[in-house]
Amino acid sequence: MPFITCDLEEGLTDTEKRALVTKMTEITHRCIGSAMEHINVVLREHPASNIGEAGQAGRALISNRKKTARSAAA
Amino acid sequence: MPIITCDIRNGRTKEQKHQLAMQLTEAVVEATGCDIDHIFLVMREMPGFNFVDAGEHVPEYVPGPDGMDMAGHEQIKSRKEKASHN
């Protein structure tokens, strides 16, 4: 019954997303006492071009972080 | 940028809601690597009646021991019992 969503920029892997959804479900159960069966979590991904964050458009935070991480690893 | 939205029933204490907001924000910081300055969260409270789960209105939230949602757990339990009889 609690319905928790997170709108974020594309860029997380499936594994990262599954882990985030699981963690958000556990946090909701622990903090507000809902039955696990009642908790719904949805991640909604968007291209950076769709996002106006704190008054600024197209910041591409996640993709930039991924690029820097890849270049650091390379 | 991440925007977290929490639709929850009325009746939780400020501390419960504070914990929910802080812990969800932290979880998204860890998962995305975004700085906490980019995380926005909003909680929207409403009556249990507004939530229809598996075709049933969810009961109002009544806090049990350490905030456990007794009525909600009861609904899930009876639903499982009905299911096991069919």
Short mmCIF file of N, CA and C in Angstrom, two decimals:
data_model
loop_
_atom_site.label_atom_id
_atom_site.label_comp_id
_atom_site.label_asym_id
_atom_site.label_seq_id
_atom_site.Cartn_x
_atom_site.Cartn_y
_atom_site.Cartn_z
N MET A 1 0.82 -1.22 0.00
CA MET A 1 0.00 0.00 0.00
C MET A 1 0.85 1.27 0.00
N PRO A 2 1.95 1.33 0.84
CA PRO A 2 2.72 2.54 0.54
C PRO A 2 3.24 2.45 -0.88
N PHE A 3 3.16 3.51 -1.60
CA PHE A 3 3.63 3.50 -2.98
C PHE A 3 4.81 4.47 -3.06
N ILE A 4 6.00 3.87 -3.26
CA ILE A 4 7.22 4.67 -3.26
C ILE A 4 7.77 4.69 -4.67
N THR A 5 8.00 5.85 -5.22
CA THR A 5 8.60 5.90 -6.57
C THR A 5 9.88 6.72 -6.50
N CYS A 6 10.74 6.46 -7.49
CA CYS A 6 11.94 7.29 -7.61
C CYS A 6 12.13 7.58 -9.09
N ASP A 7 12.04 8.85 -9.44
CA ASP A 7 12.30 9.29 -10.82
C ASP A 7 13.77 9.64 -10.90
N LEU A 8 14.51 8.96 -11.79
CA LEU A 8 15.93 9.27 -11.89
C LEU A 8 16.42 9.12 -13.32
N GLU A 9 17.59 9.63 -13.55
CA GLU A 9 18.15 9.59 -14.90
C GLU A 9 18.60 8.18 -15.20
N GLU A 10 18.49 7.80 -16.49
CA GLU A 10 18.94 6.47 -16.92
C GLU A 10 20.43 6.32 -16.57
N GLY A 11 20.82 5.04 -16.39
CA GLY A 11 22.26 4.85 -16.21
C GLY A 11 22.59 3.76 -15.21
N LEU A 12 21.65 3.43 -14.33
CA LEU A 12 21.94 2.35 -13.37
C LEU A 12 21.78 1.00 -14.07
N THR A 13 22.57 0.01 -13.64
CA THR A 13 22.44 -1.34 -14.20
C THR A 13 21.24 -2.03 -13.55
N ASP A 14 20.80 -3.16 -14.15
CA ASP A 14 19.67 -3.90 -13.57
C ASP A 14 19.98 -4.33 -12.13
N THR A 15 21.21 -4.78 -11.93
CA THR A 15 21.59 -5.24 -10.58
C THR A 15 21.49 -4.08 -9.59
N GLU A 16 21.99 -2.91 -9.99
CA GLU A 16 21.93 -1.75 -9.10
C GLU A 16 20.48 -1.38 -8.81
N LYS A 17 19.65 -1.50 -9.83
CA LYS A 17 18.24 -1.12 -9.65
C LYS A 17 17.52 -2.11 -8.74
N ARG A 18 17.80 -3.42 -8.96
CA ARG A 18 17.14 -4.42 -8.09
C ARG A 18 17.54 -4.19 -6.64
N ALA A 19 18.83 -3.91 -6.44
CA ALA A 19 19.30 -3.71 -5.06
C ALA A 19 18.63 -2.48 -4.46
N LEU A 20 18.47 -1.42 -5.25
CA LEU A 20 17.85 -0.18 -4.74
C LEU A 20 16.39 -0.43 -4.39
N VAL A 21 15.68 -1.13 -5.25
CA VAL A 21 14.25 -1.40 -5.01
C VAL A 21 14.10 -2.23 -3.74
N THR A 22 14.94 -3.24 -3.59
CA THR A 22 14.87 -4.09 -2.39
C THR A 22 15.15 -3.26 -1.15
N LYS A 23 16.18 -2.43 -1.22
CA LYS A 23 16.54 -1.62 -0.05
C LYS A 23 15.42 -0.63 0.31
N MET A 24 14.82 -0.01 -0.71
CA MET A 24 13.74 0.95 -0.43
C MET A 24 12.55 0.24 0.20
N THR A 25 12.29 -0.99 -0.23
CA THR A 25 11.18 -1.75 0.37
C THR A 25 11.46 -2.05 1.83
N GLU A 26 12.70 -2.48 2.12
CA GLU A 26 13.06 -2.80 3.52
C GLU A 26 13.00 -1.56 4.41
N ILE A 27 13.49 -0.44 3.87
CA ILE A 27 13.48 0.80 4.65
C ILE A 27 12.04 1.19 4.99
N THR A 28 11.14 1.06 4.00
CA THR A 28 9.75 1.44 4.23
C THR A 28 9.14 0.55 5.30
N HIS A 29 9.42 -0.75 5.20
CA HIS A 29 8.86 -1.68 6.21
C HIS A 29 9.37 -1.32 7.60
N ARG A 30 10.68 -1.06 7.69
CA ARG A 30 11.28 -0.78 9.00
C ARG A 30 10.80 0.55 9.56
N CYS A 31 10.71 1.57 8.72
CA CYS A 31 10.42 2.91 9.25
C CYS A 31 8.95 3.14 9.54
N ILE A 32 8.05 2.67 8.66
CA ILE A 32 6.64 3.01 8.89
C ILE A 32 5.78 1.77 9.14
N GLY A 33 6.40 0.62 9.32
CA GLY A 33 5.70 -0.55 9.84
C GLY A 33 4.78 -1.26 8.88
N SER A 34 4.81 -0.93 7.59
CA SER A 34 3.88 -1.57 6.65
C SER A 34 4.25 -3.03 6.45
N ALA A 35 3.24 -3.83 6.13
CA ALA A 35 3.50 -5.23 5.79
C ALA A 35 4.25 -5.24 4.44
N MET A 36 5.24 -6.14 4.31
CA MET A 36 6.03 -6.20 3.07
C MET A 36 5.11 -6.34 1.86
N GLU A 37 4.05 -7.15 2.03
CA GLU A 37 3.15 -7.42 0.89
C GLU A 37 2.41 -6.15 0.46
N HIS A 38 2.39 -5.15 1.32
CA HIS A 38 1.66 -3.92 0.96
C HIS A 38 2.55 -2.91 0.26
N ILE A 39 3.87 -3.15 0.25
CA ILE A 39 4.79 -2.09 -0.21
C ILE A 39 5.04 -2.23 -1.71
N ASN A 40 4.88 -1.12 -2.43
CA ASN A 40 5.16 -1.09 -3.87
C ASN A 40 6.20 -0.03 -4.15
N VAL A 41 7.25 -0.42 -4.87
CA VAL A 41 8.32 0.53 -5.22
C VAL A 41 8.50 0.50 -6.73
N VAL A 42 8.56 1.69 -7.34
CA VAL A 42 8.76 1.75 -8.80
C VAL A 42 9.87 2.75 -9.10
N LEU A 43 10.84 2.34 -9.92
CA LEU A 43 11.87 3.27 -10.39
C LEU A 43 11.48 3.73 -11.78
N ARG A 44 11.48 5.00 -11.99
CA ARG A 44 11.13 5.52 -13.32
C ARG A 44 12.37 6.21 -13.90
N GLU A 45 12.83 5.70 -15.03
CA GLU A 45 14.05 6.26 -15.62
C GLU A 45 13.73 7.27 -16.71
N HIS A 46 14.55 8.28 -16.80
CA HIS A 46 14.34 9.33 -17.79
C HIS A 46 15.66 9.71 -18.44
N PRO A 47 15.65 10.08 -19.73
CA PRO A 47 16.86 10.64 -20.33
C PRO A 47 17.15 12.00 -19.70
N ALA A 48 18.43 12.33 -19.61
CA ALA A 48 18.83 13.58 -18.94
C ALA A 48 18.10 14.78 -19.55
N SER A 49 17.80 14.69 -20.86
CA SER A 49 17.19 15.84 -21.53
C SER A 49 15.79 16.13 -20.99
N ASN A 50 15.18 15.15 -20.31
CA ASN A 50 13.83 15.37 -19.78
C ASN A 50 13.83 16.03 -18.41
N ILE A 51 15.01 16.23 -17.84
CA ILE A 51 15.04 16.54 -16.41
C ILE A 51 15.44 18.00 -16.18
N GLY A 52 14.60 18.68 -15.42
CA GLY A 52 14.97 20.02 -14.96
C GLY A 52 15.15 19.91 -13.46
N GLU A 53 16.38 19.93 -13.03
CA GLU A 53 16.63 19.68 -11.62
C GLU A 53 17.11 20.95 -10.95
N ALA A 54 16.32 21.37 -9.93
CA ALA A 54 16.67 22.59 -9.17
C ALA A 54 16.94 23.74 -10.15
N GLY A 55 16.05 23.85 -11.13
CA GLY A 55 16.12 24.99 -12.03
C GLY A 55 17.11 24.83 -13.17
N GLN A 56 17.84 23.69 -13.20
CA GLN A 56 18.81 23.53 -14.30
C GLN A 56 18.45 22.30 -15.14
N ALA A 57 18.58 22.40 -16.44
CA ALA A 57 18.20 21.29 -17.32
C ALA A 57 19.42 20.48 -17.71
N GLY A 58 19.17 19.18 -18.02
CA GLY A 58 20.17 18.34 -18.66
C GLY A 58 21.47 18.20 -17.90
N ARG A 59 21.42 18.03 -16.59
CA ARG A 59 22.69 17.97 -15.83
C ARG A 59 23.35 16.62 -16.00
N ALA A 60 22.58 15.55 -16.35
CA ALA A 60 23.16 14.24 -16.63
C ALA A 60 24.09 13.79 -15.52
N LEU A 61 23.61 13.82 -14.32
CA LEU A 61 24.47 13.50 -13.16
C LEU A 61 24.93 12.06 -13.19
N ILE A 62 23.97 11.14 -13.44
CA ILE A 62 24.33 9.73 -13.33
C ILE A 62 25.25 9.35 -14.49
N SER A 63 24.90 9.79 -15.72
CA SER A 63 25.74 9.40 -16.86
C SER A 63 27.13 10.01 -16.72
N ASN A 64 27.23 11.23 -16.20
CA ASN A 64 28.57 11.83 -16.00
C ASN A 64 29.36 11.01 -15.00
N ARG A 65 28.66 10.61 -13.91
CA ARG A 65 29.36 9.83 -12.87
C ARG A 65 29.86 8.53 -13.48
N LYS A 66 29.01 7.90 -14.31
CA LYS A 66 29.40 6.62 -14.92
C LYS A 66 30.60 6.85 -15.83
N LYS A 67 30.58 7.96 -16.63
CA LYS A 67 31.69 8.21 -17.56
C LYS A 67 32.97 8.38 -16.77
N THR A 68 32.92 9.19 -15.71
CA THR A 68 34.16 9.41 -14.94
C THR A 68 34.63 8.08 -14.33
N ALA A 69 33.63 7.29 -13.85
CA ALA A 69 34.03 6.00 -13.23
C ALA A 69 34.71 5.13 -14.28
N ARG A 70 34.12 5.11 -15.52
CA ARG A 70 34.70 4.27 -16.58
C ARG A 70 36.10 4.79 -16.91
N SER A 71 36.26 6.10 -17.05
CA SER A 71 37.58 6.63 -17.46
C SER A 71 38.59 6.36 -16.35
N ALA A 72 38.14 6.43 -15.11
CA ALA A 72 39.07 6.17 -14.00
C ALA A 72 39.50 4.70 -14.06
N ALA A 73 38.56 3.84 -14.40
CA ALA A 73 38.87 2.40 -14.40
C ALA A 73 39.75 2.06 -15.59
N ALA A 74 39.58 2.80 -16.70
CA ALA A 74 40.31 2.45 -17.94
C ALA A 74 41.79 2.69 -17.77
N MET B 1 19.24 14.99 -9.10
CA MET B 1 17.96 14.94 -9.79
C MET B 1 17.02 13.93 -9.18
N PRO B 2 17.50 12.82 -8.64
CA PRO B 2 16.52 11.84 -8.23
C PRO B 2 15.41 12.44 -7.39
N ILE B 3 14.17 12.13 -7.75
CA ILE B 3 13.01 12.64 -7.02
C ILE B 3 12.27 11.44 -6.45
N ILE B 4 12.16 11.40 -5.13
CA ILE B 4 11.50 10.27 -4.45
C ILE B 4 10.13 10.73 -4.00
N THR B 5 9.11 9.91 -4.26
CA THR B 5 7.75 10.24 -3.85
C THR B 5 7.23 9.13 -2.97
N CYS B 6 6.69 9.48 -1.82
CA CYS B 6 6.16 8.47 -0.90
C CYS B 6 4.68 8.72 -0.67
N ASP B 7 3.82 7.85 -1.18
CA ASP B 7 2.38 7.92 -0.88
C ASP B 7 2.13 6.98 0.28
N ILE B 8 1.79 7.53 1.44
CA ILE B 8 1.62 6.70 2.64
C ILE B 8 0.32 7.08 3.34
N ARG B 9 -0.14 6.19 4.23
CA ARG B 9 -1.38 6.49 4.95
C ARG B 9 -1.13 7.49 6.07
N ASN B 10 -2.19 8.16 6.46
CA ASN B 10 -2.12 9.06 7.61
C ASN B 10 -1.75 8.26 8.86
N GLY B 11 -1.29 8.99 9.91
CA GLY B 11 -1.17 8.37 11.23
C GLY B 11 0.22 8.06 11.70
N ARG B 12 1.26 8.28 10.83
CA ARG B 12 2.62 8.02 11.32
C ARG B 12 3.13 9.23 12.09
N THR B 13 4.06 8.94 13.03
CA THR B 13 4.61 10.06 13.81
C THR B 13 5.63 10.81 12.96
N LYS B 14 5.98 12.01 13.44
CA LYS B 14 6.99 12.81 12.73
C LYS B 14 8.30 12.03 12.65
N GLU B 15 8.63 11.34 13.72
CA GLU B 15 9.90 10.59 13.77
C GLU B 15 9.89 9.47 12.74
N GLN B 16 8.78 8.77 12.59
CA GLN B 16 8.70 7.69 11.59
C GLN B 16 8.89 8.27 10.19
N LYS B 17 8.24 9.40 9.92
CA LYS B 17 8.33 10.02 8.60
C LYS B 17 9.73 10.58 8.36
N HIS B 18 10.32 11.13 9.45
CA HIS B 18 11.70 11.64 9.33
C HIS B 18 12.64 10.50 8.96
N GLN B 19 12.51 9.38 9.65
CA GLN B 19 13.38 8.23 9.38
C GLN B 19 13.19 7.74 7.95
N LEU B 20 11.93 7.66 7.52
CA LEU B 20 11.65 7.18 6.15
C LEU B 20 12.34 8.10 5.14
N ALA B 21 12.20 9.40 5.32
CA ALA B 21 12.77 10.36 4.36
C ALA B 21 14.29 10.28 4.35
N MET B 22 14.90 10.26 5.54
CA MET B 22 16.37 10.25 5.60
C MET B 22 16.94 8.96 5.02
N GLN B 23 16.34 7.83 5.39
CA GLN B 23 16.90 6.55 4.95
C GLN B 23 16.69 6.32 3.46
N LEU B 24 15.53 6.74 2.90
CA LEU B 24 15.31 6.59 1.45
C LEU B 24 16.29 7.49 0.71
N THR B 25 16.47 8.72 1.21
CA THR B 25 17.42 9.63 0.56
C THR B 25 18.81 9.02 0.55
N GLU B 26 19.22 8.48 1.69
CA GLU B 26 20.56 7.89 1.80
C GLU B 26 20.70 6.71 0.84
N ALA B 27 19.65 5.89 0.74
CA ALA B 27 19.71 4.72 -0.14
C ALA B 27 19.91 5.15 -1.60
N VAL B 28 19.25 6.24 -1.99
CA VAL B 28 19.38 6.70 -3.39
C VAL B 28 20.74 7.35 -3.60
N VAL B 29 21.27 8.03 -2.59
CA VAL B 29 22.63 8.59 -2.70
C VAL B 29 23.61 7.46 -2.96
N GLU B 30 23.50 6.39 -2.15
CA GLU B 30 24.44 5.27 -2.29
C GLU B 30 24.29 4.59 -3.65
N ALA B 31 23.04 4.41 -4.11
CA ALA B 31 22.81 3.64 -5.34
C ALA B 31 23.24 4.44 -6.58
N THR B 32 23.03 5.76 -6.55
CA THR B 32 23.29 6.53 -7.78
C THR B 32 24.62 7.26 -7.76
N GLY B 33 25.18 7.43 -6.55
CA GLY B 33 26.42 8.19 -6.49
C GLY B 33 26.18 9.68 -6.61
N CYS B 34 24.89 10.08 -6.72
CA CYS B 34 24.59 11.52 -6.78
C CYS B 34 24.80 12.14 -5.40
N ASP B 35 25.20 13.39 -5.40
CA ASP B 35 25.37 14.10 -4.14
C ASP B 35 23.99 14.33 -3.52
N ILE B 36 23.94 14.34 -2.19
CA ILE B 36 22.63 14.47 -1.51
C ILE B 36 21.93 15.77 -1.90
N ASP B 37 22.70 16.77 -2.36
CA ASP B 37 22.09 18.04 -2.76
C ASP B 37 21.14 17.87 -3.93
N HIS B 38 21.29 16.76 -4.67
CA HIS B 38 20.46 16.57 -5.88
C HIS B 38 19.25 15.70 -5.61
N ILE B 39 19.04 15.31 -4.35
CA ILE B 39 17.92 14.40 -4.07
C ILE B 39 16.76 15.21 -3.51
N PHE B 40 15.58 15.03 -4.11
CA PHE B 40 14.39 15.69 -3.61
C PHE B 40 13.39 14.61 -3.21
N LEU B 41 12.75 14.77 -2.07
CA LEU B 41 11.78 13.76 -1.61
C LEU B 41 10.51 14.44 -1.16
N VAL B 42 9.38 13.86 -1.48
CA VAL B 42 8.11 14.39 -0.99
C VAL B 42 7.28 13.24 -0.44
N MET B 43 6.64 13.49 0.70
CA MET B 43 5.74 12.48 1.28
C MET B 43 4.31 13.00 1.19
N ARG B 44 3.44 12.16 0.73
CA ARG B 44 2.03 12.56 0.61
C ARG B 44 1.20 11.61 1.45
N GLU B 45 0.42 12.17 2.39
CA GLU B 45 -0.34 11.31 3.30
C GLU B 45 -1.81 11.33 2.90
N MET B 46 -2.46 10.18 3.12
CA MET B 46 -3.87 10.09 2.72
C MET B 46 -4.53 8.96 3.51
N PRO B 47 -5.87 8.91 3.51
CA PRO B 47 -6.54 7.83 4.25
C PRO B 47 -6.24 6.46 3.63
N GLY B 48 -6.32 5.42 4.45
CA GLY B 48 -6.11 4.05 3.98
C GLY B 48 -7.10 3.70 2.88
N PHE B 49 -8.29 4.30 2.97
CA PHE B 49 -9.36 4.01 1.99
C PHE B 49 -8.88 4.30 0.57
N ASN B 50 -7.97 5.27 0.43
CA ASN B 50 -7.50 5.65 -0.91
C ASN B 50 -6.66 4.57 -1.57
N PHE B 51 -6.15 3.64 -0.77
CA PHE B 51 -5.30 2.57 -1.32
C PHE B 51 -6.17 1.33 -1.53
N VAL B 52 -6.22 0.84 -2.74
CA VAL B 52 -6.97 -0.39 -3.01
C VAL B 52 -5.97 -1.43 -3.46
N ASP B 53 -5.73 -2.40 -2.60
CA ASP B 53 -4.71 -3.41 -2.83
C ASP B 53 -5.40 -4.75 -3.04
N ALA B 54 -5.14 -5.35 -4.23
CA ALA B 54 -5.78 -6.65 -4.56
C ALA B 54 -7.29 -6.54 -4.39
N GLY B 55 -7.83 -5.41 -4.79
CA GLY B 55 -9.28 -5.24 -4.76
C GLY B 55 -9.85 -4.96 -3.39
N GLU B 56 -8.98 -4.68 -2.39
CA GLU B 56 -9.48 -4.38 -1.05
C GLU B 56 -8.97 -3.03 -0.59
N HIS B 57 -9.85 -2.24 0.05
CA HIS B 57 -9.39 -0.98 0.65
C HIS B 57 -8.48 -1.32 1.81
N VAL B 58 -7.36 -0.62 1.90
CA VAL B 58 -6.41 -0.91 2.97
C VAL B 58 -6.93 -0.23 4.25
N PRO B 59 -6.87 -0.96 5.39
CA PRO B 59 -7.38 -0.36 6.64
C PRO B 59 -6.53 0.84 7.06
N GLU B 60 -7.14 1.69 7.91
CA GLU B 60 -6.38 2.83 8.43
C GLU B 60 -5.18 2.32 9.23
N TYR B 61 -4.13 3.14 9.24
CA TYR B 61 -2.92 2.75 9.98
C TYR B 61 -3.15 2.97 11.47
N VAL B 62 -2.95 1.90 12.25
CA VAL B 62 -3.00 2.01 13.72
C VAL B 62 -1.67 1.45 14.22
N PRO B 63 -0.85 2.29 14.88
CA PRO B 63 0.47 1.81 15.28
C PRO B 63 0.42 0.72 16.35
N GLY B 64 1.09 -0.39 16.11
CA GLY B 64 1.24 -1.44 17.12
C GLY B 64 2.63 -1.31 17.72
N PRO B 65 3.15 -2.41 18.32
CA PRO B 65 4.49 -2.35 18.89
C PRO B 65 5.51 -1.91 17.83
N ASP B 66 6.43 -1.06 18.21
CA ASP B 66 7.42 -0.36 17.36
C ASP B 66 6.85 0.01 15.99
N GLY B 67 5.65 0.57 16.00
CA GLY B 67 5.09 1.17 14.78
C GLY B 67 4.55 0.19 13.78
N MET B 68 4.48 -1.09 14.17
CA MET B 68 4.01 -2.11 13.22
C MET B 68 2.55 -1.85 12.85
N ASP B 69 2.21 -2.01 11.59
CA ASP B 69 0.85 -1.74 11.10
C ASP B 69 -0.01 -2.98 11.36
N MET B 70 -0.63 -3.05 12.53
CA MET B 70 -1.37 -4.25 12.92
C MET B 70 -2.50 -4.58 11.95
N ALA B 71 -3.35 -3.56 11.66
CA ALA B 71 -4.53 -3.82 10.80
C ALA B 71 -4.07 -4.30 9.42
N GLY B 72 -3.00 -3.72 8.92
CA GLY B 72 -2.52 -4.11 7.60
C GLY B 72 -2.03 -5.55 7.58
N HIS B 73 -1.26 -5.91 8.60
CA HIS B 73 -0.77 -7.30 8.67
C HIS B 73 -1.93 -8.27 8.79
N GLU B 74 -2.97 -7.83 9.54
CA GLU B 74 -4.17 -8.68 9.72
C GLU B 74 -4.82 -8.94 8.36
N GLN B 75 -4.93 -7.87 7.56
CA GLN B 75 -5.56 -8.00 6.24
C GLN B 75 -4.78 -9.00 5.38
N ILE B 76 -3.44 -8.91 5.43
CA ILE B 76 -2.62 -9.80 4.62
C ILE B 76 -2.79 -11.25 5.10
N LYS B 77 -2.83 -11.41 6.43
CA LYS B 77 -2.95 -12.75 6.99
C LYS B 77 -4.27 -13.39 6.55
N SER B 78 -5.38 -12.64 6.70
CA SER B 78 -6.68 -13.25 6.35
C SER B 78 -6.74 -13.51 4.84
N ARG B 79 -6.08 -12.64 4.05
CA ARG B 79 -6.07 -12.88 2.60
C ARG B 79 -5.36 -14.18 2.28
N LYS B 80 -4.27 -14.45 3.00
CA LYS B 80 -3.51 -15.68 2.73
C LYS B 80 -4.31 -16.90 3.16
N GLU B 81 -5.01 -16.75 4.31
CA GLU B 81 -5.82 -17.88 4.79
C GLU B 81 -6.91 -18.20 3.76
N LYS B 82 -7.57 -17.13 3.25
CA LYS B 82 -8.64 -17.37 2.26
C LYS B 82 -8.03 -18.07 1.04
N ALA B 83 -6.84 -17.59 0.65
CA ALA B 83 -6.21 -18.16 -0.55
C ALA B 83 -5.90 -19.64 -0.31
N SER B 84 -5.45 -19.98 0.88
CA SER B 84 -5.03 -21.39 1.11
C SER B 84 -6.26 -22.29 1.15
N HIS B 85 -7.47 -21.72 1.47
CA HIS B 85 -8.67 -22.57 1.50
C HIS B 85 -9.12 -22.90 0.09
N ASN B 86 -8.89 -21.96 -0.87
CA ASN B 86 -9.45 -22.21 -2.24
C ASN B 86 -8.74 -23.39 -2.88
#
